[in-house]
Amino acid sequence: MAKYGEGDKRWIVEDRPDGANVHNWHWAETDCLGWSRDLLAKLLNNLTILDGEGNLHLRTKTVDKVDGEAYVNVRKGKIIPGYEISLNLSWEGEAKDGDGKSLLKVDGVVEIPYISDENADEDPEVKISVKDEGPVGRRIKEAMVAKGKPLILEKVRVYVESMAKGGPAKEEIEVKKIAPKSNSTAAAAAAAAKKEVAVEKEEAKKKESKKGFKTISLTEKFSCRAKDMFEILMDENRWKGFTQSNAKISKEVGGPISIFDGSVTGSNLELQNGSLIVQKWRFGSWPDGIDSTVRLTLEEPEPGLTVVKLTHTNIPEEDRYGNATVVENTERGWRDLIFQRIRAVFGFGI
């Protein structure tokens, strides 16, 4: 995910003399981190989890931290949210006996290390801790996991849905939709609309032409720093070491790559030190003229833990010889010949 304010300059709208972004044709980017903090606090602060059931009282206290980045891009009236955030939420619990006498009061923390637009259709990991790990403390924690976690995830889904609708940019989008247009603005909007229809038709043709191709998505965790993983993936000598095969890897954007004794060739499309690798890959057994795109994002939700997210797109279903195992073999290669060998050779296993 590109960082807020670092979008492709070809799409970020430049200042016009009239200040207009006609028909939202260019990217209009809104920073949503402050808004995200406010909304998550509103959703998660002071939630009653249990109020006497089983002689337990549980409630959340305050969202103490929301870190990361969040933004919304709008182009041609389409909303494209982007966010990678983590949050800490404090909570408290109390256990009482049958007579209502307090047995134990405890404080705890709910940690959600990774909420991302890339996983918007999945519930994030939720870690719940308590400061007292005695028998009663464990009982309170178990109740928080059983009753509190589902409620917290429900509130997080509200945040995800709000971002999908435009976040703080939603109101501005709606205002633009109903705002009266001057003749010149209406003409510009009509011209942009025609161009949009043409672009959408072209995109539809591209989607049609993509039949016969697949995408691989994998998420892997490693016990290392993100910068170390980045260096391994971009260092030809280390590639030679963990694959036991020849490799040549440029460290420059546009530079060539060749791995597995030349079975895979390509080039670097985008590099962000320690966080992102985007490359063009082509296997020698594929039909002529077919290139795939490899995107590796490296996140470090906590020191010493790196989450690698792979998206490998435009993989043909068949090779030049008619074998229909290309996607299966490619995914197995990522798991067994790259990720597992990195763990084994460099000791990065979880």
mmCIF file with all atom_site columns, C-alpha atoms in Angstrom, residues 5-14 26-27:
data_model
loop_
_atom_site.group_PDB
_atom_site.id
_atom_site.type_symbol
_atom_site.label_atom_id
_atom_site.label_alt_id
_atom_site.label_comp_id
_atom_site.label_asym_id
_atom_site.label_entity_id
_atom_site.label_seq_id
_atom_site.pdbx_PDB_ins_code
_atom_site.Cartn_x
_atom_site.Cartn_y
_atom_site.Cartn_z
_atom_site.occupancy
_atom_site.B_iso_or_equiv
_atom_site.pdbx_formal_charge
_atom_site.auth_seq_id
_atom_site.auth_comp_id
_atom_site.auth_asym_id
_atom_site.auth_atom_id
_atom_site.pdbx_PDB_model_num
ATOM 1  C CA . GLY A 1 5  ? 0.887  11.643 0.076   1.00 0.00 ? 5  GLY A CA 1
ATOM 2  C CA . GLU A 1 6  ? 3.165  9.421  -2.032  1.00 0.00 ? 6  GLU A CA 1
ATOM 3  C CA . GLY A 1 7  ? 0.749  8.421  -4.797  1.00 0.00 ? 7  GLY A CA 1
ATOM 4  C CA . ASP A 1 8  ? 1.658  8.261  -8.460  1.00 0.00 ? 8  ASP A CA 1
ATOM 5  C CA . LYS A 1 9  ? 2.146  11.858 -9.645  1.00 0.00 ? 9  LYS A CA 1
ATOM 6  C CA . ARG A 1 10 ? 0.430  10.993 -12.927 1.00 0.00 ? 10 ARG A CA 1
ATOM 7  C CA . TRP A 1 11 ? -2.835 10.603 -11.035 1.00 0.00 ? 11 TRP A CA 1
ATOM 8  C CA . ILE A 1 12 ? -2.563 13.074 -8.142  1.00 0.00 ? 12 ILE A CA 1
ATOM 9  C CA . VAL A 1 13 ? -4.485 16.138 -9.295  1.00 0.00 ? 13 VAL A CA 1
ATOM 10 C CA . GLU A 1 14 ? -2.369 19.207 -9.975  1.00 0.00 ? 14 GLU A CA 1
ATOM 11 C CA . HIS A 1 26 ? -7.780 12.654 -10.930 1.00 0.00 ? 26 HIS A CA 1
ATOM 12 C CA . TRP A 1 27 ? -6.978 11.175 -7.542  1.00 0.00 ? 27 TRP A CA 1
#
